[in-house]
Coordinates of C-alpha atoms in Angstrom, one line a residue:
X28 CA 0.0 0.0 0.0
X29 CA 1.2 3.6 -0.8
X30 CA -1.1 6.3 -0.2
X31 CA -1.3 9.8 1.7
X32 CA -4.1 9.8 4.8
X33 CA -4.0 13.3 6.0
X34 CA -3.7 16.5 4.2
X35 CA -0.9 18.4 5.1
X36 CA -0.7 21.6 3.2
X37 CA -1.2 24.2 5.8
X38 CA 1.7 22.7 7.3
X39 CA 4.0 22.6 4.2
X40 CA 3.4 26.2 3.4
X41 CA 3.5 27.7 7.0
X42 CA 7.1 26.0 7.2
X43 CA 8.0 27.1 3.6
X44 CA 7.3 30.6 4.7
X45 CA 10.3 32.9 5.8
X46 CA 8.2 34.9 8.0
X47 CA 8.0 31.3 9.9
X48 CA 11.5 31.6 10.6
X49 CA 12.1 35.2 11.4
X50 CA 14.4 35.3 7.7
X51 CA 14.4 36.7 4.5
X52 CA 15.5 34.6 2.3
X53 CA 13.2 31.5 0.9
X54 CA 13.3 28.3 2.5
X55 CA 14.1 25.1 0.8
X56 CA 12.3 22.2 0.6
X57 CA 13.3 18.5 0.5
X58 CA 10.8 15.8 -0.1
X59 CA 11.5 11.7 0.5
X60 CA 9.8 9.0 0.5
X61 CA 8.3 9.7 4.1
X62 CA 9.4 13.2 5.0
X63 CA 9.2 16.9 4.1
X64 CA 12.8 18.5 5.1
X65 CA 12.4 22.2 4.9
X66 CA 16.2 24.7 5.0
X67 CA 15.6 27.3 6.7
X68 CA 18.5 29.8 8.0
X69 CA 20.6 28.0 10.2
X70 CA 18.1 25.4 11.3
X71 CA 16.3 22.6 9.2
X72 CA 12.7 21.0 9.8
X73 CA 11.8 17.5 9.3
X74 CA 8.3 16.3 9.6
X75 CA 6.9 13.0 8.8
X76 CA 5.2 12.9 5.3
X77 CA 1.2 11.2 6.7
X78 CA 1.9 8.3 4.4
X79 CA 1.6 4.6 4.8
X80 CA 3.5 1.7 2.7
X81 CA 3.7 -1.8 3.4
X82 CA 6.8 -1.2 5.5
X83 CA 5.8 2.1 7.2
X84 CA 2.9 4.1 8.6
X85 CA 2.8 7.5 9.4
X86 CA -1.2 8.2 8.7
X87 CA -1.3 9.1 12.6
X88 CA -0.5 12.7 14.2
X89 CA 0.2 10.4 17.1
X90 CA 2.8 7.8 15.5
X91 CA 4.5 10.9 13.5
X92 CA 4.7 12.5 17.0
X93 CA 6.6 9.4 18.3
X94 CA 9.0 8.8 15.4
X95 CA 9.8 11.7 15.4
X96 CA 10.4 12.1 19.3
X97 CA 12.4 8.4 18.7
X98 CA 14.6 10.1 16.1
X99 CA 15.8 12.3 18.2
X100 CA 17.2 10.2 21.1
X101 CA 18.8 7.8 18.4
X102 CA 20.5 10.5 16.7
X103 CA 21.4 13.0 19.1
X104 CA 23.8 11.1 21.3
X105 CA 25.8 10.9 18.0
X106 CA 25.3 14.5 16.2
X107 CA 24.7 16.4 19.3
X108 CA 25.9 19.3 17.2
X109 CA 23.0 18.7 14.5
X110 CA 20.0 17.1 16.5
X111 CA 18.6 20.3 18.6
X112 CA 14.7 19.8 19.5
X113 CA 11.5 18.5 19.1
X114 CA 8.9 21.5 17.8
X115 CA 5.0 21.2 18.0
X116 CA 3.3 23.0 15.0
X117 CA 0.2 24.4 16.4
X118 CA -3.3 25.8 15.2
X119 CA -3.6 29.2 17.0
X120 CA -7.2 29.9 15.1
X121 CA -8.7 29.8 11.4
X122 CA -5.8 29.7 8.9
X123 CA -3.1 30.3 11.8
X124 CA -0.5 28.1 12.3
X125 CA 2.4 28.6 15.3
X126 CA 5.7 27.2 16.2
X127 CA 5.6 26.3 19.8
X128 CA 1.9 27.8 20.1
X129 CA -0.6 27.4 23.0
X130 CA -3.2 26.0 20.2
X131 CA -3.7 22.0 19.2
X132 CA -0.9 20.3 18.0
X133 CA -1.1 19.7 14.3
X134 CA 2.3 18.0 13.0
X135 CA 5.6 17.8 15.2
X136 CA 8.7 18.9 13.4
X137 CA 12.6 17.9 14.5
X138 CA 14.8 21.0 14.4
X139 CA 18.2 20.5 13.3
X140 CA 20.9 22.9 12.9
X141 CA 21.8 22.8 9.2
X142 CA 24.9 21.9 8.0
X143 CA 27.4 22.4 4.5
X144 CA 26.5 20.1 1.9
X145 CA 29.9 19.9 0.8
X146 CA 30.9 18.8 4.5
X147 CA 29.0 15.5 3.8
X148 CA 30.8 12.4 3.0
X149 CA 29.2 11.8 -0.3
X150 CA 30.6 14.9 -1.2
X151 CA 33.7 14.6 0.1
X152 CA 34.5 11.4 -2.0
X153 CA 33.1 12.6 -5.1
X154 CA 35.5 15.4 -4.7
X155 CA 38.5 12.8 -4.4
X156 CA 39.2 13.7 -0.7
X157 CA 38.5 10.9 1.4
X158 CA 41.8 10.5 2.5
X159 CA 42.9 7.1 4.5
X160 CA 43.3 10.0 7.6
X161 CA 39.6 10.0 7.0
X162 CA 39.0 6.5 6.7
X163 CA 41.0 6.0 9.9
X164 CA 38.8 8.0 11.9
X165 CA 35.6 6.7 10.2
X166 CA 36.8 3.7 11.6
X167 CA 37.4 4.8 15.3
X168 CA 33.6 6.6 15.3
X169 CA 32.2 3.6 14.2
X170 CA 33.9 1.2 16.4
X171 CA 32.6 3.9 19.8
X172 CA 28.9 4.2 18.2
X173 CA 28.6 0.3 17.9
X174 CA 30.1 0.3 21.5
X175 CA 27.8 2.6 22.9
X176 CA 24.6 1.1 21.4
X177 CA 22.1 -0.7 23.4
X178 CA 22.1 -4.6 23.3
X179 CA 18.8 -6.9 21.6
X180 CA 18.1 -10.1 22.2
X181 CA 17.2 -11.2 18.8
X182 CA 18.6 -14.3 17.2
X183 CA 20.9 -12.5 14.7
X184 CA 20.8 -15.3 12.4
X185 CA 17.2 -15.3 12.1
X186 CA 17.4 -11.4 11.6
X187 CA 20.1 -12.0 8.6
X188 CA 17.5 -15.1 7.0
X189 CA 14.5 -12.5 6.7
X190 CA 16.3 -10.3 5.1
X191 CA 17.6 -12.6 3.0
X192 CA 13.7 -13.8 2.0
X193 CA 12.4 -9.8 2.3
X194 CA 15.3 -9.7 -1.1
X195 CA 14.0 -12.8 -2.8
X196 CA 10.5 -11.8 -3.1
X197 CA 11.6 -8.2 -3.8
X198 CA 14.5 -9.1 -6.9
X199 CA 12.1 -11.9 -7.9
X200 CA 9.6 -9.8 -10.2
X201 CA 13.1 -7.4 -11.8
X202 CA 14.6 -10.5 -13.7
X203 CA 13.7 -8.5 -16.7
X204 CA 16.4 -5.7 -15.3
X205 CA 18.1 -7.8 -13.7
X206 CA 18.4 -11.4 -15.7
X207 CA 16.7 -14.6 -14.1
X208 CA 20.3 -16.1 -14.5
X209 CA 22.1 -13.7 -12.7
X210 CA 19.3 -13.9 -10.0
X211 CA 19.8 -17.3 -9.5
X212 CA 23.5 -17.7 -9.4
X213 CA 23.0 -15.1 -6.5
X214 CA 20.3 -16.2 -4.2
X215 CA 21.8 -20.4 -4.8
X216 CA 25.3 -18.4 -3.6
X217 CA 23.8 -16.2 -0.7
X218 CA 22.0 -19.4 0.5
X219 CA 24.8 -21.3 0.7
X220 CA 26.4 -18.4 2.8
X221 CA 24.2 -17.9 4.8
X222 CA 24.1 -21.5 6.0
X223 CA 27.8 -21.6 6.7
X224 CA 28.0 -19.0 9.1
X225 CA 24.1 -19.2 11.0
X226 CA 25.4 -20.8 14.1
X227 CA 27.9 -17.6 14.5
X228 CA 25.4 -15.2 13.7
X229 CA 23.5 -16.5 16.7
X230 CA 26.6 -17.3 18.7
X231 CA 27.1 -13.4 18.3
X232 CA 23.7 -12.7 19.6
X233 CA 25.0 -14.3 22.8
X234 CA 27.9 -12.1 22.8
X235 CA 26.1 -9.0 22.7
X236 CA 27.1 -8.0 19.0
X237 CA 23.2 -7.8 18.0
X238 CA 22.4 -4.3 19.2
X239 CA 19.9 -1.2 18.3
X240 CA 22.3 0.2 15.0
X241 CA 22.3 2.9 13.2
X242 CA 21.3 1.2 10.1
X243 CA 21.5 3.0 7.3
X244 CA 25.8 3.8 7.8
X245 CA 26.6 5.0 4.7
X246 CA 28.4 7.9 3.7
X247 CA 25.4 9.9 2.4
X248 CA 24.3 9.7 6.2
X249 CA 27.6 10.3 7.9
X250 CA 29.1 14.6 7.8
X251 CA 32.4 16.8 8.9
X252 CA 31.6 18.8 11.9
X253 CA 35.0 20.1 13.8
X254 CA 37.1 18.1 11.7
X255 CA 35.3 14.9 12.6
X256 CA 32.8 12.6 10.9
X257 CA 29.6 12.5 12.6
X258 CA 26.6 10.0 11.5
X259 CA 23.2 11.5 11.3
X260 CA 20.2 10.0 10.2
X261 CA 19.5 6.3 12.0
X262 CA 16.8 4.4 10.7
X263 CA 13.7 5.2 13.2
X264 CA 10.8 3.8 11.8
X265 CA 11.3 0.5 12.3
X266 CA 12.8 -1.1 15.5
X267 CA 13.1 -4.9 13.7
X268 CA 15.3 -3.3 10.7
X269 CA 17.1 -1.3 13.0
X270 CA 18.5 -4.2 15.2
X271 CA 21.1 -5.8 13.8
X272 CA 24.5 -7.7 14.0
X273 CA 27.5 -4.7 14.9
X274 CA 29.0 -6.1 11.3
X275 CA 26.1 -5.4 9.2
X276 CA 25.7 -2.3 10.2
X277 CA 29.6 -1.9 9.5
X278 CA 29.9 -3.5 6.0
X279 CA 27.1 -1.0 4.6
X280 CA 29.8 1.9 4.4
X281 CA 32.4 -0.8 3.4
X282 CA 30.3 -1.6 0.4
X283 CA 29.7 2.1 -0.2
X284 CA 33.4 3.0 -0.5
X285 CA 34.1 -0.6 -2.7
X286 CA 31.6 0.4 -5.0
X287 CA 33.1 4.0 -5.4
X288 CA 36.6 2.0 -6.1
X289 CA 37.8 3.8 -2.6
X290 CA 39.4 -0.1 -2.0
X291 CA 42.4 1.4 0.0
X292 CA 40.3 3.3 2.1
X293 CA 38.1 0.7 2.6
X294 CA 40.5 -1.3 3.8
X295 CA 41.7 1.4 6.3
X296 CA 38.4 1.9 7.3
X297 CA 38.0 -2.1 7.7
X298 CA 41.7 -2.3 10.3
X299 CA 40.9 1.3 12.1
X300 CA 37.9 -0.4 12.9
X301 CA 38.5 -3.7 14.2
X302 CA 41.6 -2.0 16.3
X303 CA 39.2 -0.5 18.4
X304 CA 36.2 -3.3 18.4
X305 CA 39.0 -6.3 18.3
X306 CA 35.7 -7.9 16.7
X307 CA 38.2 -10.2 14.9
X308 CA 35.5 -13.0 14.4
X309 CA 33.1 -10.8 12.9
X310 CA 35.0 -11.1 9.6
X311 CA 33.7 -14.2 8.6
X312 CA 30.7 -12.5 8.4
X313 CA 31.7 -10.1 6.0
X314 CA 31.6 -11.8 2.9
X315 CA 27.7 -12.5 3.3
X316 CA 27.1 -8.6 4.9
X317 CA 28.5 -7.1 2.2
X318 CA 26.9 -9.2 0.0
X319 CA 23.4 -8.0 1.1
X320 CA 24.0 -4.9 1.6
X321 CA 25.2 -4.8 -2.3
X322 CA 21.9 -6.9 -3.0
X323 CA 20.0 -3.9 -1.0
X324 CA 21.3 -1.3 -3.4
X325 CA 20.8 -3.0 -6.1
X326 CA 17.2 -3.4 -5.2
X327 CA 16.4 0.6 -4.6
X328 CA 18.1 1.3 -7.7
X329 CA 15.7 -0.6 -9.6
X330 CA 12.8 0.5 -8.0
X331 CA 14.2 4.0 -9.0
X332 CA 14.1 3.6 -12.4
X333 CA 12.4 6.0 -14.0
X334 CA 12.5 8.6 -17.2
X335 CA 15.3 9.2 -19.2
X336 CA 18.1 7.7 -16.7
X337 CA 16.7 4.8 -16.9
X338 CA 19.0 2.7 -18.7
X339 CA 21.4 4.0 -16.2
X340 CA 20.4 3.1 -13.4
X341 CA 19.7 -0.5 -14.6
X342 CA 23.6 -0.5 -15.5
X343 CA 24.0 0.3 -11.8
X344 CA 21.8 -1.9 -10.7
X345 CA 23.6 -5.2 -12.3
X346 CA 26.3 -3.6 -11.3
X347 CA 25.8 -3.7 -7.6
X348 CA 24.2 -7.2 -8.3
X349 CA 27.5 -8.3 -9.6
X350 CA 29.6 -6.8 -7.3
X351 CA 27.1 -8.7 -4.6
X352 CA 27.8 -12.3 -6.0
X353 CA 31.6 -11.8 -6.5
X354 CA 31.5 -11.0 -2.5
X355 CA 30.4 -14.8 -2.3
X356 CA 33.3 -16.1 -3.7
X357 CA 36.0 -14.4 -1.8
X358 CA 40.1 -15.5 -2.3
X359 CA 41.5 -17.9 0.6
X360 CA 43.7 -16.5 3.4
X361 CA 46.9 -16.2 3.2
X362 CA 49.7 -14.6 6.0
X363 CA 52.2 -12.0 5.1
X364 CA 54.5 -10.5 7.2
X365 CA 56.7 -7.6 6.3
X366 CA 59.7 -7.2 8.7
X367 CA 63.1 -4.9 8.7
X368 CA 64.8 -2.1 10.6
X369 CA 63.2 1.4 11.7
X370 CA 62.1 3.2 8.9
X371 CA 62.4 1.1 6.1
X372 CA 58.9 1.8 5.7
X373 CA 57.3 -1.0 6.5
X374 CA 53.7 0.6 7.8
X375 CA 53.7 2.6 4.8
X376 CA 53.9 -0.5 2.1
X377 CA 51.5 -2.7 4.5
X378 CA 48.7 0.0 3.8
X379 CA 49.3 -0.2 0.0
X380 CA 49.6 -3.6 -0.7
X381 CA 46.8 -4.5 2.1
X382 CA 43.9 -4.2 -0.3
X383 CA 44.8 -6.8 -2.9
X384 CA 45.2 -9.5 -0.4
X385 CA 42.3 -11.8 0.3
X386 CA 38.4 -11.1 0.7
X387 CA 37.5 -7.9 0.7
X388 CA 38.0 -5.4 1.9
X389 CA 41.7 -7.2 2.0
X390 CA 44.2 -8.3 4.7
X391 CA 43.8 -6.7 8.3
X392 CA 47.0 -5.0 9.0
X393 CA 48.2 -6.0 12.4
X394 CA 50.6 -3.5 13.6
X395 CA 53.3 -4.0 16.3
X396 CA 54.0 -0.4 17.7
X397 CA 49.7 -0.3 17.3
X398 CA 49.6 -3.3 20.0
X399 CA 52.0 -2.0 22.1
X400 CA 50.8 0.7 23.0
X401 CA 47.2 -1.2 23.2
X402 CA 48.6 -3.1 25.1
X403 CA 49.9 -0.4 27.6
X404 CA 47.0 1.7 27.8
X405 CA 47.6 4.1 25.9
X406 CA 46.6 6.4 22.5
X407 CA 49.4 5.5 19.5
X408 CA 50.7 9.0 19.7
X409 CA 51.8 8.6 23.4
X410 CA 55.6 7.8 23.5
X411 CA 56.0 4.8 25.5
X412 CA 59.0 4.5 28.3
X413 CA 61.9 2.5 27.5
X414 CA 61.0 -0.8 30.0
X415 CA 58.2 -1.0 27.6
X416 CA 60.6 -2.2 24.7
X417 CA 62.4 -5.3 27.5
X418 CA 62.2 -8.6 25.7
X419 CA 59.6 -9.7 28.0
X420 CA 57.2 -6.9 26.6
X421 CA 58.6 -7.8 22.9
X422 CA 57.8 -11.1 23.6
X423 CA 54.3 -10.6 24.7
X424 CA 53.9 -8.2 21.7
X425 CA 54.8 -10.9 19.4
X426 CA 52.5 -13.4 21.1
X427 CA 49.3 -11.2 20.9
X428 CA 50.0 -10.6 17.1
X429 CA 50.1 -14.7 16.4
X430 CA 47.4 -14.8 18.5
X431 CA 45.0 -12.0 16.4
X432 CA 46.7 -13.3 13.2
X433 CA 44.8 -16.9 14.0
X434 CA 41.8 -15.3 15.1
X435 CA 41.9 -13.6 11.6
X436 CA 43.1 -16.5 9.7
X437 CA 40.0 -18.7 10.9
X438 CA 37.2 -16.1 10.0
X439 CA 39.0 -16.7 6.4
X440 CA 40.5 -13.1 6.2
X441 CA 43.7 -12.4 5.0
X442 CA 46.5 -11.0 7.7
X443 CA 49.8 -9.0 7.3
X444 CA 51.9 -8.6 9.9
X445 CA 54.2 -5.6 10.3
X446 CA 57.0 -5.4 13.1
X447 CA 60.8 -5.4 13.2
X448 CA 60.8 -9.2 13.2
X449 CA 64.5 -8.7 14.7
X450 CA 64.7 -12.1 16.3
X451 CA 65.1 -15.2 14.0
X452 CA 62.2 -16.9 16.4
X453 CA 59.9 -14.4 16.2
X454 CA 60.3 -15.2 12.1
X455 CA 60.2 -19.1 12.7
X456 CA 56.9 -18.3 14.7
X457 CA 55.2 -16.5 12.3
X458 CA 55.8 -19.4 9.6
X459 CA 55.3 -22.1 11.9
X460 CA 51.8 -20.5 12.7
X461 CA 50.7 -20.4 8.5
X462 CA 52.4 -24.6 8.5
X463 CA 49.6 -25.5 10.8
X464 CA 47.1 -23.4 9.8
X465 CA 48.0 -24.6 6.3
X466 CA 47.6 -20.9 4.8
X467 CA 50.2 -19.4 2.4
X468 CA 52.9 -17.6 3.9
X469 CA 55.3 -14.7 2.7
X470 CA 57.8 -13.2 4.7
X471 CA 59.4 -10.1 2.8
X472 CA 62.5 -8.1 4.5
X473 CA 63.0 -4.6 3.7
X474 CA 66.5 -3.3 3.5
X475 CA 67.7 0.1 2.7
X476 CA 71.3 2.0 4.1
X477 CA 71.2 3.7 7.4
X478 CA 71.7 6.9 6.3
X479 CA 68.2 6.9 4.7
X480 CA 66.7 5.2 7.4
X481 CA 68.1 8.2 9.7
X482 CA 66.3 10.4 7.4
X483 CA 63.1 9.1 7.4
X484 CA 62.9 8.2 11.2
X485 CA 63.7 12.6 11.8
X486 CA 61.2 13.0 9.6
X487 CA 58.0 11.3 11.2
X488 CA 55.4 13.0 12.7
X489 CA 52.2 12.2 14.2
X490 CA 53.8 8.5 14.3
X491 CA 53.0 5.6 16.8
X492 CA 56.0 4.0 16.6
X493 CA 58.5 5.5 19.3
X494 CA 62.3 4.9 17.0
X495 CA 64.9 7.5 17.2
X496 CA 68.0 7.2 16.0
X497 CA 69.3 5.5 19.0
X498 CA 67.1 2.7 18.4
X499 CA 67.8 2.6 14.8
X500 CA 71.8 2.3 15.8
X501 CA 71.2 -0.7 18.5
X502 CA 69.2 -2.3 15.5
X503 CA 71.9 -1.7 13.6
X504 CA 74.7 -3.0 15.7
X505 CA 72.5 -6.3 17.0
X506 CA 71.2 -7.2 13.5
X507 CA 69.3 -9.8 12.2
X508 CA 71.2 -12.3 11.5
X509 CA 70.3 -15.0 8.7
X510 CA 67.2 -13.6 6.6
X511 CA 65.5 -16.9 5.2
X512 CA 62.9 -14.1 3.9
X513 CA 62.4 -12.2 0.5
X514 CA 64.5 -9.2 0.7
X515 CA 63.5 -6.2 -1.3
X516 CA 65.3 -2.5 -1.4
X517 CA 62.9 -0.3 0.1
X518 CA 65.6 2.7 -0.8
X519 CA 63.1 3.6 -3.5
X520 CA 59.8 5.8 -3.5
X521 CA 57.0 4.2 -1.4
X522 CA 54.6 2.8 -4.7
X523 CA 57.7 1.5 -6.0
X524 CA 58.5 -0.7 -3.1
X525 CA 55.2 -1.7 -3.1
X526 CA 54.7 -3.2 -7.0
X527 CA 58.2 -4.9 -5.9
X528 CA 56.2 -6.6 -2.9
X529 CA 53.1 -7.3 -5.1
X530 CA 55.3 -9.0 -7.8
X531 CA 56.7 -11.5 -4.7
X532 CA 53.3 -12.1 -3.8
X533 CA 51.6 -12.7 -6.9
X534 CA 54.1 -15.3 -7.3
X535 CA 52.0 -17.9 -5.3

């Protein structure tokens, strides 16, 4: 059912009206599917359109007062800086509508403060300036958001199998935009996926990874205030679709930047975030998430079409469709590690070659001077004191890395491993872990002179690991001693160190 119960014009002109607002410029309005949005100044108004579909209904002053009311609290604890009020429209007498009047409610509007559409993330990217910086921090605000959500109950594999269903009757009648074929090969695929990782999805719901989500994380819905990215917008109507496993709500924006061909950024955004949740197990998921999520977009693009773009939109459409099965056949694991002296760059090339290894969004990137400092208590910028760097701290460090390299390796995700690797047991470790595992394994060895590695070391800035050139001389003077890895110059510019370390990979 789509139809419009209550007649809301009064409402949409006295918000459309400058005078309204105490401004005199002209007030912009914005119309979805089930709201009126209407710019005015510094603030914006959303009401509730009085519609009702088969998956919403707003006919009632009553339920528009409460979703609206509900979309507050979600979103305000997140966007403090945008969510401001609840307003009651009131009738003050014949053809007289107020803001905040003594008269009968009429419709209930959320007041926002407005915002620069530039500042928003869709934005941003299409401009080419979502940097991995940004991705990083994407990463941190969604780990704290899923953290701070409320826990369900629900069975989050039964959650994921509606869904599932909810896209099989909805892609069913498109084959013609679509292709039955195509359609098939998915939902025989995304059944099959489905049924190999149901006992985790509820084994999650145990573990408190089912909670009240944001929903709809994508970067349309997420904005730059103070130099941060804030996430506006949480799906309110609808408590069931808003409940969901901490991953799905997490591969969404992960689809969103693989779809824009942002893979390094997804990738960032995929090991900022796991280094806050340490949700290591959720990546087996993530093959199937993204996979629906892909499936989701594909279906609101086709129910879209319309007019002359058209024949676009279908393109994009069996484009996301295609990008949805090919999540369903991800590449095995395989363990990299990537060891050498202080700045022979070997953060930097982990981050650039991360993305080609393994499922998408690629290999996690454990860090060691990132676990260290985890592992201390402290933020990565915080310089460390030297006890922290005995061998009974290097050894622990090592230990925790194998240890999240496994969990990693048995959710069927790639890993790469970047640390020093100084000690030729640490090395022997790392490979004995891929032998039993039975996972490929590369070890590559940087090497560049230590007058460069001086150079780069003063360089850093805003850097976790702690190095100076003292360290880099007692790395020096100990050494490695036999290298049984690849070795590769890393003397060179970064994205030339990097194809070298793709050509020894691509090798197995």
């Amino acid at each position: 059912m789509n139809s419009d119960t209550t007649d809301q014009t009064d409402v949409v002109e006295f918000l459309s009206d400058p005078q309204t607002h105490g401004i005199d410029t002209p007030v912009e309005l914005v119309t979805t599917h089930s709201a009126y949005v209407f710019l005015a100044g510094d603030f914006a108004f959303k009401i509730k359109r009085a519609v009702k579909y088969n998956y919403l209904d707003f006919s009632t002053l009553d339920t528009r007062r409460k979703v609206i009311a509900h979309e507050l609290a979600l979103n305000a604890p997140a966007a403090p800086a945008i969510y401001d009020r609840v307003v009651t429209i009131t009738r003050e007498g014949p053809g007289r509508l107020a803001l905040d009047g003594k008269g009968k409610p009429v419709e209930y509007a959320l007041r926002m403060h407005r915002f620069r559409r530039e500042d928003e993330l869709t934005s941003i990217a299409d401009a080419g300036n979502l940097t991995n910086d940004l991705a990083e921090k994407l990463g941190h605000v969604i780990a704290g958001l899923h953290a701070a959500a409320e826990r369900r109950s629900s069975d989050g594999a039964v959650l994921i199998g509606e869904i599932i269903e909810e896209l099989r009757e909805a892609l069913g009648p498109m084959e013609s935009t679509l292709g039955e074929d195509r359609l098939a090969v998915y939902f025989s695929q995304v059944d099959q996926a489905f049924g190999d990782v149901a006992s985790l999805l509820s084994q999650r719901s145990g573990e408190g990874r089912v909670r009240r989500c944001h929903s709809d994380l994508h970067l349309k819905n997420l904005v730059m205030i103070d130099g941060q990215p804030v996430p506006f917008d949480a799906l309110e109507f609808d408590e069931r679709l808003g409940t969901c496993d901490t991953f799905y709500d997490f591969a969404f924006l992960v689809m969103d930047l693989l779809h824009r061909g942002l893979t390094e950024q997804a990738n960032v955004l995929q090991n900022s975030y796991l280094g806050k949740s340490r949700d290591f197990s959720g990546l087996a998921t993530l093959p199937l998430f993204l996979s629906i999520r892909a499936a989701i977009r594909c279906m609101v693009a086709v129910q879209s079409m319309s007019g002359a773009v058209a024949g676009e939109i279908a393109r994009d459409a069996q484009s996301y469709l295609d990008q949805a099965t090919g999540f369903l056949s991800p590449s095995p694991p395989r363990l990299a590690a990537i060891g050498g002296l202080s700045g022979t760059g070997k953060t930097t090339i982990a981050v650039r070659i991360a993305p080609g290894l393994g499922p998408s969004p690629g290999a996690v990137h454990l860090r060691s001077d990132l676990e260290r400092k985890a592992m201390f208590g402290v933020e990565p910028l915080v310089r460390l004191p030297q006890e922290a760097y005995r061998s009974e701290a290097n050894r622990e460090i090592y230990a925790r890395l194998l240890n999240e390299a496994e969990q990693v390796l048995l959710a069927g995700h790639s890993v790469i491993i970047d640390a020093t690797f100084l000690a030729g047991s640490d090395r022997e470790a790392i490979g004995e872990l891929a032998a039993r595992l039975r996972v490929p394994f590369d070890g590559i060895w940087l090497n560049s002179d230590p007058a460069t590695l001086e150079r780069r070391i003063a360089s850093r800035t805003a850097d976790a690991s702690d190095a100076d050139r003292d360290v880099l001389r007692a790395q020096l003077k100990r050494g490695p001693g036999p290298v049984a890895w690849t070795e590769i110059d890393a003397s060179g510019e970064p994205e030339q160190v990097a194809e070298l370390v793709r050509a020894t990979l691509s090798k197995v």
